[in-house]
mmCIF file of C-alpha atoms in Angstrom:
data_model
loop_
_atom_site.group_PDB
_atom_site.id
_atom_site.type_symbol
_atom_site.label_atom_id
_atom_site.label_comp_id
_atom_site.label_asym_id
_atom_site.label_seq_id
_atom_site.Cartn_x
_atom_site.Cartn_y
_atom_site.Cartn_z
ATOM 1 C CA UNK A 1321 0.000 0.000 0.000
ATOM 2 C CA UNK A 1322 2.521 2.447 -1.164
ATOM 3 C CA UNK A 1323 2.463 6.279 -2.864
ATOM 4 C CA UNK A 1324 5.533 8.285 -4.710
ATOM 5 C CA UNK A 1325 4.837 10.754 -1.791
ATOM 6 C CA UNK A 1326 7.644 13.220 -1.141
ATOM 7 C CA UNK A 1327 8.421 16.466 -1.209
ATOM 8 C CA UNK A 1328 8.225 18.865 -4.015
ATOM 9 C CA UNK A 1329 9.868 21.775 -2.852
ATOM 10 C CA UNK A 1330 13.761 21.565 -4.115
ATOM 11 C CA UNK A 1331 12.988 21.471 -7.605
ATOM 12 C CA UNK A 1332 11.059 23.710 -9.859
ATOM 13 C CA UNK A 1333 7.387 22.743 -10.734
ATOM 14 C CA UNK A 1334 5.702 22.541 -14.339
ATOM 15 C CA UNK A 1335 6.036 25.970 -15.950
ATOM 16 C CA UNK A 1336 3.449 25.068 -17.960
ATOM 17 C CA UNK A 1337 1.113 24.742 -16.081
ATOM 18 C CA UNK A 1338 -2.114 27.000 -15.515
ATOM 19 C CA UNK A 1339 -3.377 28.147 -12.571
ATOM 20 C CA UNK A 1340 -7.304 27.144 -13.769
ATOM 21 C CA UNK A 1341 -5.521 23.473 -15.011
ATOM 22 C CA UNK A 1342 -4.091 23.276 -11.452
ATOM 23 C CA UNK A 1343 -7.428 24.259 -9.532
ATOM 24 C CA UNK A 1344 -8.657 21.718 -11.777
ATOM 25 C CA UNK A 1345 -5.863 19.054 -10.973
ATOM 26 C CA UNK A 1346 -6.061 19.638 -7.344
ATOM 27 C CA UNK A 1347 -10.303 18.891 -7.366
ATOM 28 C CA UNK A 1348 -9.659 15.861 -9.379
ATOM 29 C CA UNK A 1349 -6.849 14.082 -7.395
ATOM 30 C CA UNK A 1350 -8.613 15.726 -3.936
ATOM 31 C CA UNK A 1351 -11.572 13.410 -5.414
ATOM 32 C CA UNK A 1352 -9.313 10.477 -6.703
ATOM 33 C CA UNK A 1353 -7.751 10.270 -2.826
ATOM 34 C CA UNK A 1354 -11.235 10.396 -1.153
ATOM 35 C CA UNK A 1355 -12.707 7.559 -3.374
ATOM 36 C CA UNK A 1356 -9.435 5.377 -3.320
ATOM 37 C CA UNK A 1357 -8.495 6.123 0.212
ATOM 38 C CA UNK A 1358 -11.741 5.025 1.805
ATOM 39 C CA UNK A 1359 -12.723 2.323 -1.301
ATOM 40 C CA UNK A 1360 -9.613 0.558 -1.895
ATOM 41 C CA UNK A 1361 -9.186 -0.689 1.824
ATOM 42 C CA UNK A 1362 -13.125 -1.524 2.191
ATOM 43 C CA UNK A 1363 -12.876 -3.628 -1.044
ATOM 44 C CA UNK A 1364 -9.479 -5.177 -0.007
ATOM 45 C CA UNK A 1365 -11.380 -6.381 3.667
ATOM 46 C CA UNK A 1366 -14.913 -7.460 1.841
ATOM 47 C CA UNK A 1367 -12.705 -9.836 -0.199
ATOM 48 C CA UNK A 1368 -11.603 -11.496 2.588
ATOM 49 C CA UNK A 1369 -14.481 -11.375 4.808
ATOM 50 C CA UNK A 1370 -16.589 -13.645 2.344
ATOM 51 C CA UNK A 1371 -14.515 -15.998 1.674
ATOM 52 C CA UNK A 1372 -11.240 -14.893 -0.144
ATOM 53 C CA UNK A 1373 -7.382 -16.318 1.338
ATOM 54 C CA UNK A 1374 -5.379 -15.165 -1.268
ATOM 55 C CA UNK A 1375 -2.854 -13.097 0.335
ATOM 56 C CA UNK A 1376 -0.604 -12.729 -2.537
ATOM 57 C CA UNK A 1377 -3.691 -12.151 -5.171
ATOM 58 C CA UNK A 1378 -4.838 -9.378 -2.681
ATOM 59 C CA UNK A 1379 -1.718 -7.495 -2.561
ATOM 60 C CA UNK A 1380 -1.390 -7.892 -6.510
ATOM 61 C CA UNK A 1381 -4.953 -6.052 -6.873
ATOM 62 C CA UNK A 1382 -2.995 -2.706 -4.687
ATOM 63 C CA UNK A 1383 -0.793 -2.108 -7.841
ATOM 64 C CA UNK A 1384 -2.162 -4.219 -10.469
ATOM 65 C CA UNK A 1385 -4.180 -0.956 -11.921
ATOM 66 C CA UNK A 1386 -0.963 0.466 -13.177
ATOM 67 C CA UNK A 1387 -1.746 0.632 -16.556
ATOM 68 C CA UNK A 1388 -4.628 3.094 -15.091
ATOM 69 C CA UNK A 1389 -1.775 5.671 -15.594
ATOM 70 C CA UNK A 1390 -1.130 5.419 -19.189
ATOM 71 C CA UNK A 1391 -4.410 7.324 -19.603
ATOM 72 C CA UNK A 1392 -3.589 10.603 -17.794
ATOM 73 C CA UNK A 1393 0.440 10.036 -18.858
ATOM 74 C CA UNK A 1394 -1.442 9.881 -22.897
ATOM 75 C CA UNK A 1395 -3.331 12.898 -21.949
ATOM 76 C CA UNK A 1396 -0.875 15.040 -20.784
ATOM 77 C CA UNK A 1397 1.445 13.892 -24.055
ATOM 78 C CA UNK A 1398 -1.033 15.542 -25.960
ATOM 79 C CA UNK A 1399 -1.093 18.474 -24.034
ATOM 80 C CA UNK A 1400 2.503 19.027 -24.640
ATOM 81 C CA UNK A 1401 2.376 18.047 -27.999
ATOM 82 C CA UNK A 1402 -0.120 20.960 -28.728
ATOM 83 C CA UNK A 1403 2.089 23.711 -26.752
ATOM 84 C CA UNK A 1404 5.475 22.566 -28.680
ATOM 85 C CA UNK A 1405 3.711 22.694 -31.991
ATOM 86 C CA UNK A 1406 2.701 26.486 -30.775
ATOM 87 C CA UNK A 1407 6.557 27.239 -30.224
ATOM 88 C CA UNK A 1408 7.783 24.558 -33.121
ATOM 89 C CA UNK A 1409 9.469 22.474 -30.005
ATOM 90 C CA UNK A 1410 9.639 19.030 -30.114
ATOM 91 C CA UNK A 1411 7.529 16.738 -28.222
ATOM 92 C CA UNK A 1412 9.704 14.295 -25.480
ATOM 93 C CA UNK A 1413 7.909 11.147 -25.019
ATOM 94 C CA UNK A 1414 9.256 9.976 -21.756
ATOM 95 C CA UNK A 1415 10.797 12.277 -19.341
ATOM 96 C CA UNK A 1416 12.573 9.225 -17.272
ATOM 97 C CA UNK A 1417 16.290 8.653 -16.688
ATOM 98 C CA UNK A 1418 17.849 5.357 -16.258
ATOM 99 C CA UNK A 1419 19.299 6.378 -13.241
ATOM 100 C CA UNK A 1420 15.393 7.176 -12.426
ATOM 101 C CA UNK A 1421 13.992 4.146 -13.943
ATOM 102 C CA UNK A 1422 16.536 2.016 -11.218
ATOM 103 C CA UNK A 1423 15.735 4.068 -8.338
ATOM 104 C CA UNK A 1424 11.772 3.696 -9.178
ATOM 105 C CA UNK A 1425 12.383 -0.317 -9.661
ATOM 106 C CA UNK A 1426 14.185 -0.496 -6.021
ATOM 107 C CA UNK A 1427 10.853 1.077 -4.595
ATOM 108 C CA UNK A 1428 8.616 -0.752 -6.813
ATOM 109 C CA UNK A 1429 10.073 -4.389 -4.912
ATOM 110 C CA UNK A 1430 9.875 -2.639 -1.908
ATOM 111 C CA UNK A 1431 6.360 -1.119 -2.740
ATOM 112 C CA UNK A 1432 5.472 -4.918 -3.700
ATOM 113 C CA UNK A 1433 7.057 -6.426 0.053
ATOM 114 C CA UNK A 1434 4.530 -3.421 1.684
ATOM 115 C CA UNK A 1435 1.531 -4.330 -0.138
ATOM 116 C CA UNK A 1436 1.721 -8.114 0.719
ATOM 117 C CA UNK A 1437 2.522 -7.544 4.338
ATOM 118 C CA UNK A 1438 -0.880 -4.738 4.568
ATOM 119 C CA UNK A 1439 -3.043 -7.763 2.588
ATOM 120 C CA UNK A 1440 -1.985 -10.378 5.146
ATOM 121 C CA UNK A 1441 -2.488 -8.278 7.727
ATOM 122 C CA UNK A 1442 -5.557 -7.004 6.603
ATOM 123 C CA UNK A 1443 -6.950 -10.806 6.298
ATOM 124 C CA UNK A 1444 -6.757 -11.099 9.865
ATOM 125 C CA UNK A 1445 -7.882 -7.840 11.461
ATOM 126 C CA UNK A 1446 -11.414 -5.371 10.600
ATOM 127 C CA UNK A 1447 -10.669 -2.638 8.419
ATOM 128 C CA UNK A 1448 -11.022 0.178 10.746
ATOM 129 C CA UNK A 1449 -8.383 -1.653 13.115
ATOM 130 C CA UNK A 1450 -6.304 -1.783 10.376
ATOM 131 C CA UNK A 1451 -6.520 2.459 9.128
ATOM 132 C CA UNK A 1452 -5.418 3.090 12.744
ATOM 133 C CA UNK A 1453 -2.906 0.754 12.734
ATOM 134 C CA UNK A 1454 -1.537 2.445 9.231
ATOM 135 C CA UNK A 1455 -2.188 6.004 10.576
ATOM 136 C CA UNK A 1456 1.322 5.237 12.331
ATOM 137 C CA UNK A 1457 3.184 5.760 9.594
ATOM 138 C CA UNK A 1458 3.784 8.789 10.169
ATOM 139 C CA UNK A 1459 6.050 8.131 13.406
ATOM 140 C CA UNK A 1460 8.153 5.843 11.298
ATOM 141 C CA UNK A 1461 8.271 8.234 8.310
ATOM 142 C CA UNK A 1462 9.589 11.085 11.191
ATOM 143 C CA UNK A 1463 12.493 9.037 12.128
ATOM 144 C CA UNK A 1464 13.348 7.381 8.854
ATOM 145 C CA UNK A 1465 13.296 10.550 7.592
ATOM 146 C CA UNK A 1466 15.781 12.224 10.016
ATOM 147 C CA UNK A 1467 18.058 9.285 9.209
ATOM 148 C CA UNK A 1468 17.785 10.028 5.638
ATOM 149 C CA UNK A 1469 16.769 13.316 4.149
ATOM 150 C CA UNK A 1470 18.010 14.971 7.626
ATOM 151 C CA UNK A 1471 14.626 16.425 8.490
ATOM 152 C CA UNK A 1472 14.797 17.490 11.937
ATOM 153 C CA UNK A 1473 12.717 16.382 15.000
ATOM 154 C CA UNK A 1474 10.427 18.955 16.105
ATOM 155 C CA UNK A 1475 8.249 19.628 19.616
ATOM 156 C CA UNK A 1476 4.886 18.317 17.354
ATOM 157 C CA UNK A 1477 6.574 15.291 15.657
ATOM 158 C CA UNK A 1478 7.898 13.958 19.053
ATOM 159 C CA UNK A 1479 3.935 14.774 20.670
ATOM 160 C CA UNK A 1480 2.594 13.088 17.545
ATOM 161 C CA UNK A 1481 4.908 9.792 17.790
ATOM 162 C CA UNK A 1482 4.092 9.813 21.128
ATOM 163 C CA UNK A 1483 0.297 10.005 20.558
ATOM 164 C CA UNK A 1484 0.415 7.068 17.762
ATOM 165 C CA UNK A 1485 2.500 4.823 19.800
ATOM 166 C CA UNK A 1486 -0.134 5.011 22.777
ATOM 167 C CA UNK A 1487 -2.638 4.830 20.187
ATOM 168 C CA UNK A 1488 -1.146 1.653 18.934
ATOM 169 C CA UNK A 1489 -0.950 0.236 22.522
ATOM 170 C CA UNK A 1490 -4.359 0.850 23.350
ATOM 171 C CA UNK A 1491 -5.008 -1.677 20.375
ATOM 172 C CA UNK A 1492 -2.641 -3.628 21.307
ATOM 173 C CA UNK A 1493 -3.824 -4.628 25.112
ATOM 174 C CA UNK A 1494 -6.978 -5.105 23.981
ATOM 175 C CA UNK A 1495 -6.976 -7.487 20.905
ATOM 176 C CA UNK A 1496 -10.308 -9.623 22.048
ATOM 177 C CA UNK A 1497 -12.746 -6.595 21.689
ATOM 178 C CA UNK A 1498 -12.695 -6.725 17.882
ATOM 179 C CA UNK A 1499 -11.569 -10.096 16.356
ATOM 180 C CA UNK A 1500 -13.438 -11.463 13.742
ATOM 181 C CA UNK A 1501 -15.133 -14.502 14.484
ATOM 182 C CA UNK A 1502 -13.230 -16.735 12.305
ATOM 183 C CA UNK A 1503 -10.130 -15.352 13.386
ATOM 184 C CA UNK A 1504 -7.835 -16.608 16.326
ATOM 185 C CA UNK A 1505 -5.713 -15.254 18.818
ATOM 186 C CA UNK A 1506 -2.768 -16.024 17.027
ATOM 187 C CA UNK A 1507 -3.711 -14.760 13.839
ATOM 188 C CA UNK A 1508 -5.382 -11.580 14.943
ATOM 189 C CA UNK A 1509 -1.434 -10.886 16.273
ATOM 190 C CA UNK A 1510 0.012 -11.789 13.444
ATOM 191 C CA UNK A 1511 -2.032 -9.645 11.767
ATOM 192 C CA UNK A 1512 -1.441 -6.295 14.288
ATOM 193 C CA UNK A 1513 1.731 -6.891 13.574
ATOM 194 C CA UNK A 1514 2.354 -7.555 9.926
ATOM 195 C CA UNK A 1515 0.050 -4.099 9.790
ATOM 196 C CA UNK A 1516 2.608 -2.512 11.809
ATOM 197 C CA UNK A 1517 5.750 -3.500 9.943
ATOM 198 C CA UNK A 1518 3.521 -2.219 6.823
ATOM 199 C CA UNK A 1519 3.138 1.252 8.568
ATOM 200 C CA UNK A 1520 6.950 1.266 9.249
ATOM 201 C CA UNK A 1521 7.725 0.169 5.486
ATOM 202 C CA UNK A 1522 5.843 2.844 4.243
ATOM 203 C CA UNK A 1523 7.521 5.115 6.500
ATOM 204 C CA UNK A 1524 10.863 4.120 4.832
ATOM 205 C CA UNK A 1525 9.575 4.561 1.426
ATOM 206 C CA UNK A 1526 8.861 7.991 1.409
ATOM 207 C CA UNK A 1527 11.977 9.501 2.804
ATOM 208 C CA UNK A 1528 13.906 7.664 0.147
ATOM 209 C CA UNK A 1529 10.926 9.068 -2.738
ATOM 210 C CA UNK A 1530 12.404 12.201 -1.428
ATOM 211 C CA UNK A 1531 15.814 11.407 -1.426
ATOM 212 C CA UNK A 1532 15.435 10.227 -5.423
ATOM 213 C CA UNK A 1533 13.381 13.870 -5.851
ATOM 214 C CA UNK A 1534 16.438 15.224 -4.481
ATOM 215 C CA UNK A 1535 19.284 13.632 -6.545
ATOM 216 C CA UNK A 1536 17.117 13.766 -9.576
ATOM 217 C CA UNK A 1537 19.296 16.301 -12.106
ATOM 218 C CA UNK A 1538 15.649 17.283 -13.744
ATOM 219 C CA UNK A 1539 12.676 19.465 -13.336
ATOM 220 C CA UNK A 1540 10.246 17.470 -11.403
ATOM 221 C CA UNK A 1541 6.962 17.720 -13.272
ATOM 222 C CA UNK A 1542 3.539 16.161 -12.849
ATOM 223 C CA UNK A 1543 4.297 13.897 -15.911
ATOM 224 C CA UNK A 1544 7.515 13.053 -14.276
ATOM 225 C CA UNK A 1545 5.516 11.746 -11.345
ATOM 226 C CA UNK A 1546 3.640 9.779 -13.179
ATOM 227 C CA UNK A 1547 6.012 8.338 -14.721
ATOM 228 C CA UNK A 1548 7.836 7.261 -11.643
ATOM 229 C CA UNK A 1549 4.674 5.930 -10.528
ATOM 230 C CA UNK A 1550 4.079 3.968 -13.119
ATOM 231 C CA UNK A 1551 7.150 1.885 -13.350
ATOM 232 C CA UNK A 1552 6.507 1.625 -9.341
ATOM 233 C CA UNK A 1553 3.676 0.008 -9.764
ATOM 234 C CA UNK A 1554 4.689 -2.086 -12.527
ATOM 235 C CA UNK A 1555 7.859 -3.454 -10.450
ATOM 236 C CA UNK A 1556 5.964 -3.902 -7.211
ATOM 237 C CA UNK A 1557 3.150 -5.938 -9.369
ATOM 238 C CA UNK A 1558 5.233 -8.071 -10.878
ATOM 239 C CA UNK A 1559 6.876 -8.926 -7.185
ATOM 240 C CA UNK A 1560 3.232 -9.892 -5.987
ATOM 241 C CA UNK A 1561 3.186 -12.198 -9.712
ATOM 242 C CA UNK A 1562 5.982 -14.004 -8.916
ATOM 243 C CA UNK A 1563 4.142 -14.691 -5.194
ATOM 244 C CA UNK A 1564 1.475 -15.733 -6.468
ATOM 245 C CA UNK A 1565 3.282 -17.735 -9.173
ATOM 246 C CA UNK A 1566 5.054 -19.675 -5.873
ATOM 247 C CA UNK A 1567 1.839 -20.221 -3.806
ATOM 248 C CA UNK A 1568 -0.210 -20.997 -7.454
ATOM 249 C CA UNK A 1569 -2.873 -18.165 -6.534
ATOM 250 C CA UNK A 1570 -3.981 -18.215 -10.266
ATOM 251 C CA UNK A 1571 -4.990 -21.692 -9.999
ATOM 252 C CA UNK A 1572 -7.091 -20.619 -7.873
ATOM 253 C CA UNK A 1573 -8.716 -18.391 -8.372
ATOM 254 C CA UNK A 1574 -11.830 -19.812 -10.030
ATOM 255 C CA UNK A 1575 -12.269 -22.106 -7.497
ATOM 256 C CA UNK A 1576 -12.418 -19.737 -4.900
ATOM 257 C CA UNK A 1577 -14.801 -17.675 -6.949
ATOM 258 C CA UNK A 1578 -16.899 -20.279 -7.150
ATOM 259 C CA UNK A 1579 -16.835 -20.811 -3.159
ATOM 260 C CA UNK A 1580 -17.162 -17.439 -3.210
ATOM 261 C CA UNK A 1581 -19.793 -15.876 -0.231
ATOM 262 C CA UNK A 1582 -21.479 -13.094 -2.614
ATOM 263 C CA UNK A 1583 -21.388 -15.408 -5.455
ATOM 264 C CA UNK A 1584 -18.997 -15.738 -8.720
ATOM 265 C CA UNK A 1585 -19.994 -12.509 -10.453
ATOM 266 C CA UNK A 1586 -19.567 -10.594 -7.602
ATOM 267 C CA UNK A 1587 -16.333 -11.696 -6.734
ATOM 268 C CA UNK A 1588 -14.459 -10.385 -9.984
ATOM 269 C CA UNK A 1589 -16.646 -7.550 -9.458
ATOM 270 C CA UNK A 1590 -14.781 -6.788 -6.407
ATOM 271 C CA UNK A 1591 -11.403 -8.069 -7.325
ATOM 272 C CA UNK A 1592 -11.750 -4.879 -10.347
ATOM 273 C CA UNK A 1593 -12.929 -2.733 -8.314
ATOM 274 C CA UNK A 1594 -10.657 -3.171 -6.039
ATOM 275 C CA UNK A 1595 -7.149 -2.806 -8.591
ATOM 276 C CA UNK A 1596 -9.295 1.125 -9.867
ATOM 277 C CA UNK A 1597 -9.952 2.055 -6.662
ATOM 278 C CA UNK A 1598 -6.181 1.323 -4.973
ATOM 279 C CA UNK A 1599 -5.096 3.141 -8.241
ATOM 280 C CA UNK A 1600 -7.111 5.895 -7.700
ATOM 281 C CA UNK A 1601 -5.655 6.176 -4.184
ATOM 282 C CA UNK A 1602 -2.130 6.567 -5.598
ATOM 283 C CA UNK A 1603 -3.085 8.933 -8.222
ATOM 284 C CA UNK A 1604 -4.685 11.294 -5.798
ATOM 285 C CA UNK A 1605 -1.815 11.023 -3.597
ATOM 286 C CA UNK A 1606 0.793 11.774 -6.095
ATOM 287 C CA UNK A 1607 -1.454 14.318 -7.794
ATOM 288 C CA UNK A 1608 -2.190 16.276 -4.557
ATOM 289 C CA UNK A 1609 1.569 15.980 -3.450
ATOM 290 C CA UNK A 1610 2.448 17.363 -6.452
ATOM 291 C CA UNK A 1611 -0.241 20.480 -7.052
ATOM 292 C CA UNK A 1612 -0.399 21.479 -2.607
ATOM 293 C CA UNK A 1613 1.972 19.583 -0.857
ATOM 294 C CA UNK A 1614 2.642 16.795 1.109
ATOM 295 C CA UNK A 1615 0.784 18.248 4.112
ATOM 296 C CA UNK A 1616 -2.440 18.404 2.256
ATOM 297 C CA UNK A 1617 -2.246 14.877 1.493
ATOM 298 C CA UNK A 1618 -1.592 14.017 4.726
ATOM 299 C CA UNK A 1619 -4.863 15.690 6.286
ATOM 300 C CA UNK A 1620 -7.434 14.088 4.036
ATOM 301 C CA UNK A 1621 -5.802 10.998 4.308
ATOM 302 C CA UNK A 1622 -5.654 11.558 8.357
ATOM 303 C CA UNK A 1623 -9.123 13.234 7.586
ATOM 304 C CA UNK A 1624 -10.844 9.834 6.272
ATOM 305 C CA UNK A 1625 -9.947 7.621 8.773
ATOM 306 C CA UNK A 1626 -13.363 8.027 10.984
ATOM 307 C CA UNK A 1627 -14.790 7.911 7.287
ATOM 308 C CA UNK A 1628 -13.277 4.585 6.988
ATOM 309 C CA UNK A 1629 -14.346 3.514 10.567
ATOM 310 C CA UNK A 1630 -17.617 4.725 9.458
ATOM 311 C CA UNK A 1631 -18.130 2.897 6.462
ATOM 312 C CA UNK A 1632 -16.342 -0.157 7.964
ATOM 313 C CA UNK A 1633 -19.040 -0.502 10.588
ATOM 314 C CA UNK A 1634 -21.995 0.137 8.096
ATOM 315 C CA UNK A 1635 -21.427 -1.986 5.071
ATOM 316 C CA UNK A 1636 -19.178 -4.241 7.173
ATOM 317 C CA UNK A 1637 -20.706 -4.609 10.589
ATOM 318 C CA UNK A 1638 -17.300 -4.064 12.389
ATOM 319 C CA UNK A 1639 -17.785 -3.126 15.927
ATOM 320 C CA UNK A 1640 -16.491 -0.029 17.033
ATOM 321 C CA UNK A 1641 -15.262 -0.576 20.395
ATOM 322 C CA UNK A 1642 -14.971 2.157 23.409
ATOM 323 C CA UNK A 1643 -11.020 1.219 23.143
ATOM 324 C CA UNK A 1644 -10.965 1.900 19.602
ATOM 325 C CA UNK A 1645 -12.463 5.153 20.054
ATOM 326 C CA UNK A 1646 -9.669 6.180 22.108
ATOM 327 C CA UNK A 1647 -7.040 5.109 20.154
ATOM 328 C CA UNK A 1648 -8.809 7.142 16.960
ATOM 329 C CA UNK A 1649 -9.322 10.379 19.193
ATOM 330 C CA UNK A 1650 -5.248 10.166 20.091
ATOM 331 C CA UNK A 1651 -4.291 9.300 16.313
ATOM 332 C CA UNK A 1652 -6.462 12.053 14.734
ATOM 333 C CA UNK A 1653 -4.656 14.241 18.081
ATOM 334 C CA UNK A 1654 -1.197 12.828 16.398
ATOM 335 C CA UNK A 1655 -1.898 13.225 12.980
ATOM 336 C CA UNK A 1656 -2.925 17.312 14.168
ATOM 337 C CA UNK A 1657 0.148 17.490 15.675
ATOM 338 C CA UNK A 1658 2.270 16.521 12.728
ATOM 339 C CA UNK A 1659 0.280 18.412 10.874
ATOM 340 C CA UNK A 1660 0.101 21.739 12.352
ATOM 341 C CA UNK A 1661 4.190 21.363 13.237
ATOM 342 C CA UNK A 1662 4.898 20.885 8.727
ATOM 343 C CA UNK A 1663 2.762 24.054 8.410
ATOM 344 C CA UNK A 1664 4.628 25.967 10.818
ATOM 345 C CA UNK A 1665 8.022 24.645 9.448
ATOM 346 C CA UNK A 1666 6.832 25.473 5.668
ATOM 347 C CA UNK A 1667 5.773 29.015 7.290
ATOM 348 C CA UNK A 1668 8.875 29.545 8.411
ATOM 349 C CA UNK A 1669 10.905 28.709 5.226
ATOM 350 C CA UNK A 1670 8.629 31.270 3.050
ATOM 351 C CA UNK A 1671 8.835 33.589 5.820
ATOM 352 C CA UNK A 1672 12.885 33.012 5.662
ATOM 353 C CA UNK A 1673 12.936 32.719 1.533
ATOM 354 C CA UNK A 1674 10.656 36.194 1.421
ATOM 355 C CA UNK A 1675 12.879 37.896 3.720
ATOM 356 C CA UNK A 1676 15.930 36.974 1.938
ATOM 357 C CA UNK A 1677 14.791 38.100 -1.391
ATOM 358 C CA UNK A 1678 13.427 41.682 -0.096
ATOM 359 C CA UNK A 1679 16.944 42.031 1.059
ATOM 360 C CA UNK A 1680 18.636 40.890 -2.143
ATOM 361 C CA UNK A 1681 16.313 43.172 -3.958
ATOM 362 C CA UNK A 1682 17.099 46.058 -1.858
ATOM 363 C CA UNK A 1683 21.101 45.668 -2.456
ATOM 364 C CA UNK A 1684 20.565 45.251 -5.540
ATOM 365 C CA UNK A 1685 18.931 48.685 -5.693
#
């Protein structure tokens, strides 16, 4: 369960771009991240929940949309092509480096090692369990990050770790309140903490998305993005293919269809749903990174968790505990935290970059 998210900041944007065409981009991937955030997880869990045990075909299904992309990557081709033909510029076709295309590959197979760990994890434990459980992401992503990209600890990132971790404890200590029925003890543990080594995998990835922003010797544009995306997804899904080449998950799968609780139609229903809408989520996330900022991002995502632990106890009947309230009220208290402390850091560095130009401009003069 993995996004290109990093930060956009030390490179240049799209020049190109308009400001209506941006308003426009950020409504559409705002939209994209609402329906794929809250969507993508509920079909992932209804999969499982009626009959599916395909761990490997589950975590295939989080990236196997990627040729989704070629659609918007097409469009925006033709956008250029039609602005070079007004200046008599040729039209590039990829954008890409090798030393990219490596880079992207490495985080595809690690993209592809996150998404199987959040499916088996996600076989074992309800969905809204499982969005708190991710929400701690953020306290890995905060330390990997200072490892990294250097990014400093600050007064709101240590009160948001803290809040997450005692978040994740609450869960933690009481694991009987919300186990599935046909789900042990053993397996519910397993599953806590396969969903916690996904939350601290993702919070590797995206200091080293950064990191690859950073060393990238090229304007970062939203084609760019795509791109990088794209052969992301493509690397990670053909990690989950060889999985479920080993554990013979295509053999498979029409008997399990067949078995299937909701019935056969219904069950490839929700196996293509569920590749759009996980592909939606990434879109959204990369689209919204891109046109805001990370920080945006990060609040609807931190936003929609109660959305998911809404929807997860209506069309799911997952019970929604007094102990899981807690632990949501102290993540969406983290998540604030972390929040609030990037928009006072980004403050700061406009405040600092303004200051510095007003003063260049006035020795200049």
């Amino acid at each position: 369960m993995m996004d290109a998210e990093g930060q956009q900041s030390h490179h240049p944007k799209d020049p190109q771009m308009s400001k209506a065409l941006k308003r426009a981009l950020v409504v559409l991937n705002c939209l994209l991240l609402f329906v794929g955030d809250t969507g993508g997880p509920l079909l992932s869990r209804l999969y499982f929940r009626h009959g599916g045990h395909r761990q490997w075909l589950a975590s295939w299904l989080e990236t196997g949309g990627w040729p989704l992309i070629l659609l918007p990557l097409f469009i925006s081709y033709l956008y250029r092509r039609r602005l070079a033909s007004d200046h008599h510029h040729p039209t590039k076709l990829f954008f890409l480096t090798p030393r990219l295309f490596l880079a992207c590959a490495v985080l595809g197979l690690l993209t592809g090692t996150d998404d199987f760990l959040y499916a088996y994890g996600l076989s074992f434990l309800p969905v809204s369990t499982s969005a708190i459980l991710i929400s701690t992401q953020l306290a890995f992503t905060a330390f990997f990050a200072f490892l990294i990209v250097k990014q400093k600890f600050t007064p709101y990132s240590i009160n948001s770790i803290a809040l997450l971790s005692v978040g994740a404890v609450i869960l933690g200590l009481h694991t009987s309140s919300d186990r599935p029925d046909n789900v042990s003890q053993g397996q519910y543990l397993m599953g806590f903490f396969l969903t916690l080594g996904t939350a601290a995998l993702y919070g590797l990835v995206l200091p080293l998305v950064e990191l690859t922003y950073r060393k990238a010797s090229q304007v970062i544009t939203y084609t760019l993005v795509m791109e990088m995306q794209l052969v992301m997804g493509f690397f990670a899904t053909a990690f989950c293919t060889i999985g479920m080449l080993v554990n013979k998950d295509f053999e498979a799968i029409q008997r399990e269809a067949r078995q299937y609780g909701l019935g056969e139609v219904k069950y490839y229903v929700v196996l293509v749903w569920c590749a759009i809408l996980w592909q939606c989520f990434f879109l959204g996330t990369v689209g919204v990174i891109f046109c805001v900022n990370t920080l945006l991002a990060g609040i609807i995502i931190a936003v929609l968790i109660p959305v998911i632990e809404l929807f997860g106890a209506i069309f799911l009947h997952e019970k929604f505990t007094s102990e899981k309230g807690v632990s949501l009220a102290l993540c969406l208290w983290g998540l604030a935290s972390y929040s609030y402390g990037e928009y006072r850091e980004n403050k700061k560095k406009k405040e600092a970059a303004l200051k510095a130009q007003t003063t260049g401009l006035t020795r200049g003069g």
